[in-house]
């Protein structure tokens, strides 16, 4: 199955999350079924990132969005963690600071975009400003509605400058979220993730669902697409995202750059150093 075609949000498509199965795992039934394939894609991802870093012609921006416990951190650790940290960075966007609030909503986002040769991962992103601000009435409807077009224009400018944008919504069910809340309670190693806001935000599940549906529908473009990834099963989520990112990097047809120095001259220096 072509996961890029299977999970992409077609531009202008009206998304209905209730019609998308968050427990989908393709033909796979167990984590063991994908272990070898996932290892292959992680290794391929590492090789492609090395070409990206060496060539410094392109950059990759990966945006991760999800409901609470959706798996953003897990995706970074298990999939994108395969990359060399020298050329891969992660930025988390939480509640804006007073300085950030004094600027337009994209100011803090633009400052974090990747340089040529880099992979930048946004743990939450510019879409918080059409999600949480909408659900909690932090700005007027006229303000957040105008932001869809602003975000599309912003992402279009990134793509024009060889920053390739991939956006993943990690789709989990409400029952799966509750299960993961329980896992955090039971596992001392995960208890640090517990927040007093967890259940407060859960009460807004339907409001967030509507906000996500509009964002996914309005802001999936040909050049900066959204992908809705079934994420109830972490191992399938990891496989699907790995495949999609690898396929996108392969389309760049990157080659190892030619040396920027005179190799004959460097070779002479090497032989001279051996004699000394």
mmCIF file of N, CA and C in Angstrom, residues 1-10 20 23-30 33-35 37-38 41 79 166-169 225-230 233-248 251:
data_model
loop_
_atom_site.group_PDB
_atom_site.id
_atom_site.type_symbol
_atom_site.label_atom_id
_atom_site.label_comp_id
_atom_site.label_asym_id
_atom_site.label_seq_id
_atom_site.Cartn_x
_atom_site.Cartn_y
_atom_site.Cartn_z
ATOM 1 N N UNK A 1 0.835 -1.200 0.000
ATOM 2 C CA UNK A 1 0.000 0.000 0.000
ATOM 3 C C UNK A 1 0.872 1.252 0.000
ATOM 4 N N UNK A 2 0.491 2.221 -0.789
ATOM 5 C CA UNK A 2 1.184 3.502 -0.844
ATOM 6 C C UNK A 2 0.642 4.388 0.296
ATOM 7 N N UNK A 3 1.429 4.533 1.362
ATOM 8 C CA UNK A 3 0.945 5.279 2.517
ATOM 9 C C UNK A 3 0.827 6.780 2.236
ATOM 10 N N UNK A 4 1.647 7.298 1.331
ATOM 11 C CA UNK A 4 1.521 8.710 0.982
ATOM 12 C C UNK A 4 0.141 8.981 0.396
ATOM 13 N N UNK A 5 -0.278 8.159 -0.557
ATOM 14 C CA UNK A 5 -1.598 8.337 -1.167
ATOM 15 C C UNK A 5 -2.720 7.980 -0.193
ATOM 16 N N UNK A 6 -2.488 6.994 0.653
ATOM 17 C CA UNK A 6 -3.530 6.509 1.562
ATOM 18 C C UNK A 6 -3.878 7.543 2.625
ATOM 19 N N UNK A 7 -2.887 8.267 3.119
ATOM 20 C CA UNK A 7 -3.120 9.115 4.289
ATOM 21 C C UNK A 7 -3.101 10.611 4.002
ATOM 22 N N UNK A 8 -2.774 10.995 2.771
ATOM 23 C CA UNK A 8 -2.719 12.422 2.457
ATOM 24 C C UNK A 8 -4.125 13.019 2.444
ATOM 25 N N UNK A 9 -4.227 14.265 2.848
ATOM 26 C CA UNK A 9 -5.487 15.007 2.749
ATOM 27 C C UNK A 9 -5.471 15.747 1.422
ATOM 28 N N UNK A 10 -6.351 15.365 0.526
ATOM 29 C CA UNK A 10 -6.431 16.004 -0.783
ATOM 30 C C UNK A 10 -6.836 17.463 -0.620
ATOM 31 N N UNK A 20 -12.524 8.156 9.790
ATOM 32 C CA UNK A 20 -11.166 7.640 9.605
ATOM 33 C C UNK A 20 -10.809 6.787 10.815
ATOM 34 N N UNK A 23 -7.424 3.061 14.418
ATOM 35 C CA UNK A 23 -6.827 1.771 14.726
ATOM 36 C C UNK A 23 -6.354 1.011 13.505
ATOM 37 N N UNK A 24 -6.386 1.650 12.340
ATOM 38 C CA UNK A 24 -5.979 0.992 11.095
ATOM 39 C C UNK A 24 -4.514 0.577 11.149
ATOM 40 N N UNK A 25 -4.218 -0.646 10.699
ATOM 41 C CA UNK A 25 -2.831 -1.125 10.681
ATOM 42 C C UNK A 25 -2.490 -1.816 9.360
ATOM 43 N N UNK A 26 -3.245 -1.563 8.307
ATOM 44 C CA UNK A 26 -3.002 -2.177 7.012
ATOM 45 C C UNK A 26 -3.090 -3.702 7.148
ATOM 46 N N UNK A 27 -2.144 -4.411 6.629
ATOM 47 C CA UNK A 27 -2.161 -5.880 6.696
ATOM 48 C C UNK A 27 -1.464 -6.403 7.937
ATOM 49 N N UNK A 28 -0.942 -5.514 8.760
ATOM 50 C CA UNK A 28 -0.137 -5.912 9.910
ATOM 51 C C UNK A 28 -1.017 -6.113 11.142
ATOM 52 N N UNK A 29 -0.628 -7.070 11.978
ATOM 53 C CA UNK A 29 -1.405 -7.373 13.170
ATOM 54 C C UNK A 29 -0.630 -7.150 14.469
ATOM 55 N N UNK A 30 0.692 -7.227 14.405
ATOM 56 C CA UNK A 30 1.510 -7.138 15.619
ATOM 57 C C UNK A 30 2.723 -6.257 15.368
ATOM 58 N N UNK A 33 5.443 -7.650 13.186
ATOM 59 C CA UNK A 33 5.229 -7.720 11.745
ATOM 60 C C UNK A 33 5.936 -6.603 10.993
ATOM 61 N N UNK A 34 6.217 -5.495 11.684
ATOM 62 C CA UNK A 34 6.792 -4.338 10.991
ATOM 63 C C UNK A 34 8.222 -4.040 11.439
ATOM 64 N N UNK A 35 8.749 -4.828 12.366
ATOM 65 C CA UNK A 35 10.048 -4.513 12.957
ATOM 66 C C UNK A 35 11.148 -4.406 11.911
ATOM 67 N N UNK A 37 10.894 -4.023 8.618
ATOM 68 C CA UNK A 37 10.631 -2.945 7.667
ATOM 69 C C UNK A 37 10.922 -1.583 8.281
ATOM 70 N N UNK A 38 10.550 -1.415 9.537
ATOM 71 C CA UNK A 38 10.799 -0.147 10.213
ATOM 72 C C UNK A 38 12.297 0.107 10.349
ATOM 73 N N UNK A 41 13.590 1.427 7.052
ATOM 74 C CA UNK A 41 13.274 2.826 6.782
ATOM 75 C C UNK A 41 14.053 3.774 7.687
ATOM 76 N N UNK A 79 11.061 7.430 15.445
ATOM 77 C CA UNK A 79 11.188 7.555 13.997
ATOM 78 C C UNK A 79 12.275 8.557 13.643
ATOM 79 N N UNK A 166 6.128 18.889 5.562
ATOM 80 C CA UNK A 166 5.307 17.696 5.766
ATOM 81 C C UNK A 166 4.594 17.840 7.107
ATOM 82 N N UNK A 167 3.271 17.649 7.108
ATOM 83 C CA UNK A 167 2.492 17.867 8.319
ATOM 84 C C UNK A 167 1.725 16.595 8.662
ATOM 85 N N UNK A 168 1.883 16.140 9.891
ATOM 86 C CA UNK A 168 1.267 14.881 10.314
ATOM 87 C C UNK A 168 0.320 15.118 11.474
ATOM 88 N N UNK A 169 -0.934 14.723 11.293
ATOM 89 C CA UNK A 169 -1.886 14.690 12.407
ATOM 90 C C UNK A 169 -1.961 13.257 12.894
ATOM 91 N N UNK A 225 1.351 19.370 2.224
ATOM 92 C CA UNK A 225 0.192 18.527 2.535
ATOM 93 C C UNK A 225 0.096 18.125 4.001
ATOM 94 N N UNK A 226 -1.120 17.835 4.402
ATOM 95 C CA UNK A 226 -1.386 17.174 5.675
ATOM 96 C C UNK A 226 -1.536 15.670 5.436
ATOM 97 N N UNK A 227 -1.079 14.902 6.407
ATOM 98 C CA UNK A 227 -1.311 13.468 6.423
ATOM 99 C C UNK A 227 -2.004 13.110 7.738
ATOM 100 N N UNK A 228 -3.068 12.338 7.659
ATOM 101 C CA UNK A 228 -3.765 11.863 8.859
ATOM 102 C C UNK A 228 -3.289 10.439 9.113
ATOM 103 N N UNK A 229 -2.533 10.259 10.188
ATOM 104 C CA UNK A 229 -1.890 8.986 10.475
ATOM 105 C C UNK A 229 -2.660 8.244 11.566
ATOM 106 N N UNK A 230 -3.191 7.060 11.283
ATOM 107 C CA UNK A 230 -3.813 6.260 12.352
ATOM 108 C C UNK A 230 -2.773 5.987 13.442
ATOM 109 N N UNK A 233 -2.118 2.547 17.328
ATOM 110 C CA UNK A 233 -1.032 1.581 17.449
ATOM 111 C C UNK A 233 0.281 2.307 17.137
ATOM 112 N N UNK A 234 1.092 2.481 18.148
ATOM 113 C CA UNK A 234 2.295 3.297 17.991
ATOM 114 C C UNK A 234 3.222 2.735 16.935
ATOM 115 N N UNK A 235 3.332 1.416 16.868
ATOM 116 C CA UNK A 235 4.245 0.798 15.919
ATOM 117 C C UNK A 235 3.822 1.039 14.481
ATOM 118 N N UNK A 236 2.501 1.091 14.219
ATOM 119 C CA UNK A 236 2.057 1.383 12.857
ATOM 120 C C UNK A 236 2.252 2.858 12.541
ATOM 121 N N UNK A 237 1.980 3.713 13.499
ATOM 122 C CA UNK A 237 2.242 5.150 13.329
ATOM 123 C C UNK A 237 3.690 5.373 12.908
ATOM 124 N N UNK A 238 4.615 4.716 13.599
ATOM 125 C CA UNK A 238 6.036 4.881 13.298
ATOM 126 C C UNK A 238 6.366 4.420 11.881
ATOM 127 N N UNK A 239 5.787 3.300 11.482
ATOM 128 C CA UNK A 239 6.040 2.778 10.141
ATOM 129 C C UNK A 239 5.510 3.728 9.072
ATOM 130 N N UNK A 240 4.287 4.174 9.239
ATOM 131 C CA UNK A 240 3.660 5.031 8.226
ATOM 132 C C UNK A 240 4.425 6.335 8.048
ATOM 133 N N UNK A 241 4.801 6.972 9.140
ATOM 134 C CA UNK A 241 5.520 8.240 9.039
ATOM 135 C C UNK A 241 6.909 8.029 8.460
ATOM 136 N N UNK A 242 7.586 6.967 8.868
ATOM 137 C CA UNK A 242 8.914 6.675 8.317
ATOM 138 C C UNK A 242 8.856 6.541 6.802
ATOM 139 N N UNK A 243 7.893 5.781 6.332
ATOM 140 C CA UNK A 243 7.752 5.578 4.883
ATOM 141 C C UNK A 243 7.530 6.890 4.149
ATOM 142 N N UNK A 244 6.620 7.690 4.660
ATOM 143 C CA UNK A 244 6.250 8.934 3.974
ATOM 144 C C UNK A 244 7.429 9.900 3.930
ATOM 145 N N UNK A 245 8.147 10.034 5.039
ATOM 146 C CA UNK A 245 9.288 10.950 5.070
ATOM 147 C C UNK A 245 10.384 10.458 4.127
ATOM 148 N N UNK A 246 10.664 9.169 4.144
ATOM 149 C CA UNK A 246 11.688 8.609 3.255
ATOM 150 C C UNK A 246 11.311 8.843 1.794
ATOM 151 N N UNK A 247 10.057 8.580 1.442
ATOM 152 C CA UNK A 247 9.631 8.773 0.061
ATOM 153 C C UNK A 247 9.772 10.229 -0.376
ATOM 154 N N UNK A 248 9.485 11.149 0.537
ATOM 155 C CA UNK A 248 9.616 12.574 0.182
ATOM 156 C C UNK A 248 11.075 12.945 -0.026
ATOM 157 N N UNK A 251 12.463 11.718 -3.388
ATOM 158 C CA UNK A 251 12.032 12.495 -4.547
ATOM 159 C C UNK A 251 12.929 13.702 -4.802
#
